[in-house]
Amino acid sequence: MKVVFASQTNSQMYVAQPIEWTDGGVVMLDQRRLPAEEISYTYTDYREVAKAIRDMVIRGAPAIGVAAAMGAALGVLHSSAKSVGELQTEFTEICEVLAKTRPTAVDLFWALERMKRRFAQLAAETSDLAGIKQSMVAEAREVHLEKKATDEAIGRFGADLMPRQGRVMTQCNAGALATAGIGTALGVIRVAVQQGREIHVIVPETRPYLQGARLTAWELQKGGIPLTLITDNMVGHFLKTGKVSAIVTGADRVAANGDTANKIGTYQIAVLAKENGVPFYVAAPISTLDLNVPDGDHIPIEERSAAEVTHLQGVRIAPDVHAAHPAFDITPARYISAIITERGVARAPYTESLRALHSAVQTVKA
Ligand code: MRU
């Protein structure tokens, strides 16, 4: 099925829609096919949703969380359980299958915990299976709506840190495709541009999966935001000579001390940023904070298939040799100038500032 997968913000800027709950099932835009083709699939089985997450049909930490919530709701909705007890047993299995898809992005586990809490609440209140199913679907849709609101708040806080005019570097894709909202890092850039700031984005291609070249370049171009695509090994050169005013990236998991897991290559950008006096910002929702993990050494790093390194879009580019593919790296907190959340901006010492934001109520930023 070919679809026009877009919505417009108030200011009519293009926003990609990676996932939607529909009456027919969970509809996902296949991000593996971008930018060449805009193809979507409709999933009616939670196992298909789990496979889609694992195979990168949908990717990006907050979007993975939305997909997991919808997958859990889908599993409950299509269950043939005859009692709440039977449904509970199935639901536990559904959550386990979804949890085994990608280990680093904590939003996945955050979303599943939230769906579990809602299920427990409902199971304690009622034995009406149809009612429980509808309420679980409503919860998943609420997770999606909240992500949209969260991104916009992050964008408003982060825009103040962007230059009035200048170059901003990012990494991977932390845009609408990665969050199911307006994006975290790209949301910051988007709001800054809407405020009239003249930003030119420097986009590293982000080997091996090319989320920068394929997805960020596509999103920015569609949104009318000027960009220059570079290869990953040009990052140091551009930070030294390219008049880059700031860097803003997303995150897959932020530890209690501020150490941040993000797409492989982020660490070297942060180190080079410090060397060249460029501020390095992380934009992430509160759901990406994992305060149970003391530091980056305790964040699990996903090892993906070596074929994603030896092959490009199915074409072999290296001989049949051993190849490594850690999908994420850890940027130590000392390289991070600030962490932008929907509740405000955290600065070092992060152990205190992140904990304060985590327990704070939502701050409204005009
Ligand atoms: O492997 P991916 O494409 O899921 O990795 C995505 C990233 O690393 C993003 O930068 C991160 O999830 C933040 S998304 C707002």
Coordinates of C-alpha atoms and ligand atoms in Angstrom, one line a residue:
M1 CA 0.0 0.0 0.0
K2 CA 1.4 3.4 -0.9
V3 CA 0.3 6.2 1.3
V4 CA 0.9 9.9 1.8
F5 CA 2.4 9.7 5.3
A6 CA 2.4 13.2 6.6
S7 CA 0.8 15.7 8.8
Q8 CA 1.3 19.5 9.0
T9 CA 2.2 21.5 12.1
N10 CA 0.5 24.8 12.8
S11 CA 3.1 26.5 10.6
Q12 CA 2.5 23.9 7.9
M13 CA 6.0 22.3 8.1
Y14 CA 6.1 18.7 6.9
V15 CA 6.1 16.1 9.8
A16 CA 6.6 12.4 8.9
Q17 CA 4.3 9.9 10.6
P18 CA 6.1 6.7 11.3
I19 CA 3.3 4.9 13.1
E20 CA -0.5 5.2 13.5
W21 CA -3.2 3.2 15.3
T22 CA -6.0 2.6 12.9
D23 CA -9.2 0.5 13.1
G24 CA -7.5 -1.9 10.7
G25 CA -4.3 -2.3 12.9
V26 CA -1.0 -0.6 13.5
V27 CA 0.2 1.1 10.4
M28 CA 4.0 1.6 10.1
L29 CA 6.0 3.5 7.5
D30 CA 8.9 1.2 6.4
Q31 CA 11.9 3.3 7.3
R32 CA 14.2 0.7 5.7
R33 CA 12.9 1.8 2.3
L34 CA 13.4 5.5 2.7
P35 CA 14.1 7.7 0.9
A36 CA 13.6 5.7 -2.2
E37 CA 10.0 4.6 -1.4
E38 CA 7.3 5.5 1.0
I39 CA 5.6 2.2 1.8
S40 CA 3.6 1.3 4.8
Y41 CA 2.3 -2.0 6.3
T42 CA -0.6 -2.7 8.6
Y43 CA 0.0 -5.1 11.4
T44 CA -2.7 -7.0 13.2
D45 CA -0.5 -9.4 15.3
Y46 CA 1.8 -8.2 18.1
R47 CA 4.5 -10.7 16.9
E48 CA 4.6 -8.8 13.6
V49 CA 5.1 -5.6 15.5
A50 CA 7.9 -7.1 17.5
K51 CA 9.6 -8.2 14.2
A52 CA 9.1 -4.8 12.8
I53 CA 10.9 -3.2 15.7
R54 CA 13.8 -5.8 15.5
D55 CA 14.1 -5.4 11.8
M56 CA 14.1 -1.6 11.9
V57 CA 10.9 -1.0 10.0
I58 CA 10.5 1.4 12.9
R59 CA 13.4 2.7 14.9
G60 CA 14.4 5.6 17.2
A61 CA 14.0 5.3 20.9
P62 CA 10.6 7.1 21.5
A63 CA 9.1 5.6 18.3
I64 CA 10.1 2.1 19.5
G65 CA 8.3 2.9 22.8
V66 CA 5.1 3.9 20.9
A67 CA 5.4 0.7 18.8
A68 CA 5.8 -1.4 21.9
A69 CA 2.7 0.1 23.5
M70 CA 0.7 -0.4 20.4
G71 CA 2.0 -3.9 20.0
A72 CA 0.9 -4.7 23.6
A73 CA -2.5 -3.2 22.9
L74 CA -2.8 -5.2 19.7
G75 CA -2.0 -8.5 21.5
V76 CA -4.6 -7.8 24.1
L77 CA -7.2 -6.7 21.5
H78 CA -6.9 -9.9 19.4
S79 CA -6.6 -12.3 22.4
S80 CA -9.2 -15.1 22.5
A81 CA -8.8 -15.4 26.3
K82 CA -12.0 -16.2 28.1
S83 CA -11.2 -14.7 31.5
V84 CA -9.1 -11.9 33.0
G85 CA -6.7 -14.6 34.4
E86 CA -6.2 -16.1 30.9
L87 CA -5.7 -12.7 29.4
Q88 CA -3.1 -11.9 32.1
T89 CA -1.1 -15.0 31.2
E90 CA -1.2 -14.0 27.5
F91 CA -0.4 -10.4 28.3
T92 CA 2.8 -11.4 30.2
E93 CA 3.9 -13.4 27.1
I94 CA 3.1 -10.5 24.8
C95 CA 5.2 -8.1 26.9
E96 CA 8.1 -10.6 27.0
V97 CA 8.1 -11.0 23.2
L98 CA 8.1 -7.2 22.7
A99 CA 10.8 -6.7 25.4
K100 CA 13.2 -9.0 23.5
T101 CA 13.4 -6.8 20.4
R102 CA 16.0 -4.1 21.1
P103 CA 18.0 -3.8 24.3
T104 CA 19.4 -0.3 24.4
A105 CA 16.4 2.1 23.9
V106 CA 14.9 2.3 27.4
D107 CA 11.7 3.8 26.0
L108 CA 10.7 0.3 24.9
F109 CA 10.8 -0.9 28.5
W110 CA 9.2 2.3 29.8
A111 CA 6.3 1.8 27.5
L112 CA 5.8 -1.8 28.4
E113 CA 5.9 -1.0 32.1
R114 CA 3.3 1.6 31.6
M115 CA 1.0 -0.8 29.7
K116 CA 1.6 -3.4 32.5
R117 CA 0.6 -0.9 35.1
R118 CA -2.6 0.0 33.2
F119 CA -3.4 -3.7 32.7
A120 CA -3.0 -4.4 36.4
Q121 CA -5.3 -1.4 37.2
L122 CA -8.0 -2.6 34.8
A123 CA -7.7 -6.3 35.9
A124 CA -8.3 -5.1 39.5
E125 CA -11.3 -3.1 38.6
T126 CA -13.3 -5.2 36.2
S127 CA -13.8 -8.6 34.6
D128 CA -15.3 -7.0 31.4
L129 CA -12.8 -8.3 28.8
A130 CA -14.1 -6.0 26.0
G131 CA -13.7 -3.0 28.3
I132 CA -10.2 -4.0 29.2
K133 CA -9.3 -4.4 25.5
Q134 CA -10.6 -1.0 24.6
S135 CA -8.9 0.7 27.6
M136 CA -5.6 -0.9 26.6
V137 CA -5.9 0.5 23.1
A138 CA -6.8 3.9 24.5
E139 CA -3.6 3.7 26.7
A140 CA -1.4 3.0 23.7
R141 CA -3.0 5.9 21.8
E142 CA -2.4 8.1 24.8
V143 CA 1.3 7.1 24.8
H144 CA 1.5 8.3 21.2
L145 CA -0.3 11.6 21.9
E146 CA 1.9 12.3 24.9
K147 CA 5.1 11.7 22.8
K148 CA 3.9 14.4 20.4
A149 CA 3.4 16.9 23.2
T150 CA 6.7 15.9 24.8
D151 CA 8.6 16.6 21.6
E152 CA 7.1 20.0 21.3
A153 CA 8.0 20.9 24.8
I154 CA 11.6 19.7 24.3
G155 CA 11.7 21.8 21.1
R156 CA 10.6 24.9 22.9
F157 CA 13.2 24.5 25.7
G158 CA 16.0 23.5 23.2
A159 CA 15.3 26.3 20.7
D160 CA 16.7 28.8 23.2
L161 CA 20.1 27.1 23.0
M162 CA 20.2 27.3 19.2
P163 CA 22.1 30.1 17.4
R164 CA 20.2 33.0 15.8
Q165 CA 22.0 32.2 12.7
G166 CA 24.5 29.4 12.1
R167 CA 25.3 25.7 11.6
V168 CA 24.1 23.0 13.9
M169 CA 25.3 19.4 13.6
T170 CA 23.2 16.3 14.6
Q171 CA 23.8 12.6 14.4
C172 CA 21.7 9.6 13.3
N173 CA 18.0 10.5 13.0
A174 CA 16.3 12.0 16.0
G175 CA 13.4 13.4 14.0
A176 CA 9.7 12.7 13.6
L177 CA 10.6 9.3 12.2
A178 CA 12.4 8.4 15.4
T179 CA 9.8 9.7 17.9
A180 CA 6.3 9.7 16.3
G181 CA 6.1 13.4 17.3
I182 CA 8.2 16.3 15.8
G183 CA 11.5 14.7 16.9
T184 CA 13.8 15.4 19.8
A185 CA 17.0 16.8 18.3
L186 CA 15.3 17.7 15.0
G187 CA 12.3 19.0 17.1
V188 CA 14.7 21.5 18.7
I189 CA 15.9 22.6 15.3
R190 CA 12.4 22.6 13.9
V191 CA 11.1 24.9 16.6
A192 CA 14.2 27.1 16.3
V193 CA 13.5 27.5 12.6
Q194 CA 9.8 28.2 13.2
Q195 CA 11.0 31.0 15.6
G196 CA 12.9 32.6 12.7
R197 CA 16.4 31.3 13.5
E198 CA 18.4 30.7 10.4
I199 CA 19.9 27.2 10.9
H200 CA 21.8 25.1 8.4
V201 CA 22.1 21.5 9.6
I202 CA 25.2 19.5 9.2
V203 CA 24.1 15.8 8.8
P204 CA 26.7 13.0 9.2
E205 CA 25.5 10.0 7.2
T206 CA 25.7 7.7 10.2
R207 CA 27.2 4.4 9.0
P208 CA 26.5 1.6 8.9
Y209 CA 22.7 2.0 8.7
L210 CA 22.8 5.5 7.2
Q211 CA 20.0 7.0 9.3
G212 CA 21.6 10.4 8.7
A213 CA 21.8 10.1 4.9
R214 CA 18.6 8.3 4.4
L215 CA 16.2 9.6 7.1
T216 CA 17.5 12.9 8.5
A217 CA 18.4 14.3 5.1
W218 CA 14.9 13.2 3.8
E219 CA 13.0 14.8 6.8
L220 CA 14.9 18.1 6.7
Q221 CA 14.6 18.4 2.9
K222 CA 10.8 17.7 3.1
G223 CA 10.6 20.2 6.0
G224 CA 12.4 22.9 3.9
I225 CA 15.3 23.1 6.4
P226 CA 18.7 23.6 4.7
L227 CA 21.3 21.0 5.3
T228 CA 24.6 19.6 4.2
L229 CA 25.2 15.9 4.2
I230 CA 28.7 14.8 5.2
T231 CA 30.3 11.4 5.7
D232 CA 31.1 10.3 9.2
N233 CA 34.8 10.8 8.8
M234 CA 34.3 14.5 7.9
V235 CA 33.0 15.3 11.4
G236 CA 36.3 16.4 12.9
H237 CA 37.1 18.5 9.9
F238 CA 33.8 20.3 10.0
L239 CA 34.0 20.9 13.7
K240 CA 37.5 22.4 13.3
T241 CA 36.9 24.5 10.3
G242 CA 33.2 24.6 9.6
K243 CA 31.9 27.2 12.0
V244 CA 29.5 24.8 13.7
S245 CA 27.7 26.7 16.5
A246 CA 26.2 23.7 18.3
I247 CA 25.5 20.0 18.1
V248 CA 22.2 18.4 19.2
T249 CA 21.6 14.7 19.2
G250 CA 18.9 12.4 20.6
A251 CA 19.5 9.6 23.1
D252 CA 18.5 6.0 23.6
R253 CA 19.2 5.9 27.3
V254 CA 20.5 8.4 29.8
A255 CA 22.1 7.1 33.0
A256 CA 21.6 8.7 36.4
N257 CA 25.0 10.5 36.1
G258 CA 24.2 11.9 32.6
D259 CA 26.3 9.4 30.6
T260 CA 24.3 8.9 27.4
A261 CA 23.8 6.0 25.0
N262 CA 23.1 7.1 21.4
K263 CA 23.8 6.0 17.9
I264 CA 27.4 4.7 17.3
G265 CA 29.6 7.7 16.4
T266 CA 28.0 10.1 18.9
Y267 CA 30.9 9.7 21.3
Q268 CA 33.5 10.8 18.8
I269 CA 31.4 13.8 17.9
A270 CA 31.2 14.8 21.5
V271 CA 34.9 14.5 22.1
L272 CA 35.7 16.5 19.0
A273 CA 33.1 19.1 20.0
K274 CA 34.9 19.6 23.3
E275 CA 38.3 19.9 21.6
N276 CA 36.9 22.5 19.3
G277 CA 34.8 24.5 21.8
V278 CA 31.4 23.6 20.3
P279 CA 28.5 23.0 22.8
F280 CA 27.1 19.4 22.6
Y281 CA 23.5 19.1 23.6
V282 CA 21.4 15.9 24.1
A283 CA 17.6 16.2 23.6
A284 CA 15.6 13.4 25.2
P285 CA 12.3 12.9 26.9
I286 CA 12.1 12.0 30.6
S287 CA 11.1 8.5 29.5
T288 CA 14.7 8.1 28.1
L289 CA 16.2 8.7 31.6
D290 CA 17.1 5.5 33.3
L291 CA 17.9 6.6 36.9
N292 CA 18.2 2.9 37.9
V293 CA 21.4 2.7 35.9
P294 CA 24.2 4.6 37.7
D295 CA 26.4 5.3 34.7
G296 CA 27.1 4.5 31.0
D297 CA 29.1 1.3 31.8
H298 CA 25.8 -0.3 32.9
I299 CA 23.8 0.4 29.7
P300 CA 23.5 -2.6 27.5
I301 CA 24.8 -2.0 24.0
E302 CA 23.0 -3.7 21.2
E303 CA 25.2 -5.7 18.8
R304 CA 23.5 -5.8 15.4
S305 CA 24.3 -8.0 12.4
A306 CA 27.7 -7.7 10.9
A307 CA 26.0 -7.9 7.5
E308 CA 24.9 -4.3 8.1
V309 CA 28.6 -3.3 8.0
T310 CA 29.8 -5.6 5.2
H311 CA 26.8 -4.9 3.0
L312 CA 25.1 -1.6 1.9
Q313 CA 21.4 -2.0 1.0
G314 CA 22.1 -5.7 0.3
V315 CA 25.2 -5.1 -1.8
R316 CA 28.4 -6.6 -0.5
I317 CA 31.1 -3.8 0.0
A318 CA 33.7 -5.8 1.9
P319 CA 35.2 -9.3 1.6
D320 CA 33.8 -12.1 3.8
V321 CA 35.6 -11.0 7.0
H322 CA 34.7 -10.5 10.6
A323 CA 32.9 -7.2 11.2
A324 CA 31.7 -5.6 14.4
H325 CA 28.5 -3.7 14.8
P326 CA 27.8 -2.1 18.2
A327 CA 24.8 -0.1 17.3
F328 CA 25.3 2.5 20.1
D329 CA 28.1 4.1 22.1
I330 CA 28.3 5.9 25.4
T331 CA 29.1 9.6 25.6
P332 CA 30.4 10.4 29.1
A333 CA 28.5 13.2 30.9
R334 CA 31.6 15.4 31.0
Y335 CA 31.3 16.0 27.2
I336 CA 27.6 17.0 27.4
S337 CA 26.8 20.7 27.8
A338 CA 23.2 20.2 28.6
I339 CA 20.4 17.6 28.4
I340 CA 17.1 19.1 27.1
T341 CA 13.9 17.4 28.4
E342 CA 10.2 18.3 28.2
R343 CA 10.5 19.5 31.8
G344 CA 13.5 21.8 31.3
V345 CA 17.2 21.8 30.7
A346 CA 19.5 19.8 32.9
R347 CA 23.2 20.8 33.4
A348 CA 26.0 19.3 35.3
P349 CA 26.1 17.9 37.9
Y350 CA 23.6 15.6 36.2
T351 CA 23.1 13.3 39.1
E352 CA 21.2 16.1 40.9
S353 CA 19.7 17.9 37.9
L354 CA 18.3 14.8 36.2
R355 CA 16.8 13.5 39.5
A356 CA 15.1 16.9 40.1
L357 CA 13.6 17.0 36.6
H358 CA 12.6 13.3 36.8
S359 CA 10.5 14.0 39.9
A360 CA 9.3 17.5 38.8
V361 CA 5.9 18.1 37.4
Q362 CA 5.6 19.3 33.8
T363 CA 6.8 22.9 33.3
V364 CA 5.0 24.8 30.7
K365 CA 7.3 26.7 28.3
A366 CA 5.7 29.3 26.1
Ligands
MRU1 O1 19.3 2.2 15.7 P1 18.3 3.3 15.7 O2 18.0 3.9 14.4 O3 17.0 3.0 16.5 O4 19.0 4.4 16.6 C1 18.4 5.7 16.8 C2 19.2 6.6 17.6 O5 20.3 6.4 18.0 C3 18.6 7.9 17.9 O6 19.6 9.0 17.9 C4 18.0 7.8 19.2 O7 17.1 6.8 19.3 C5 17.2 9.0 19.6 S1 15.7 9.2 18.7 C6 14.9 10.5 19.1

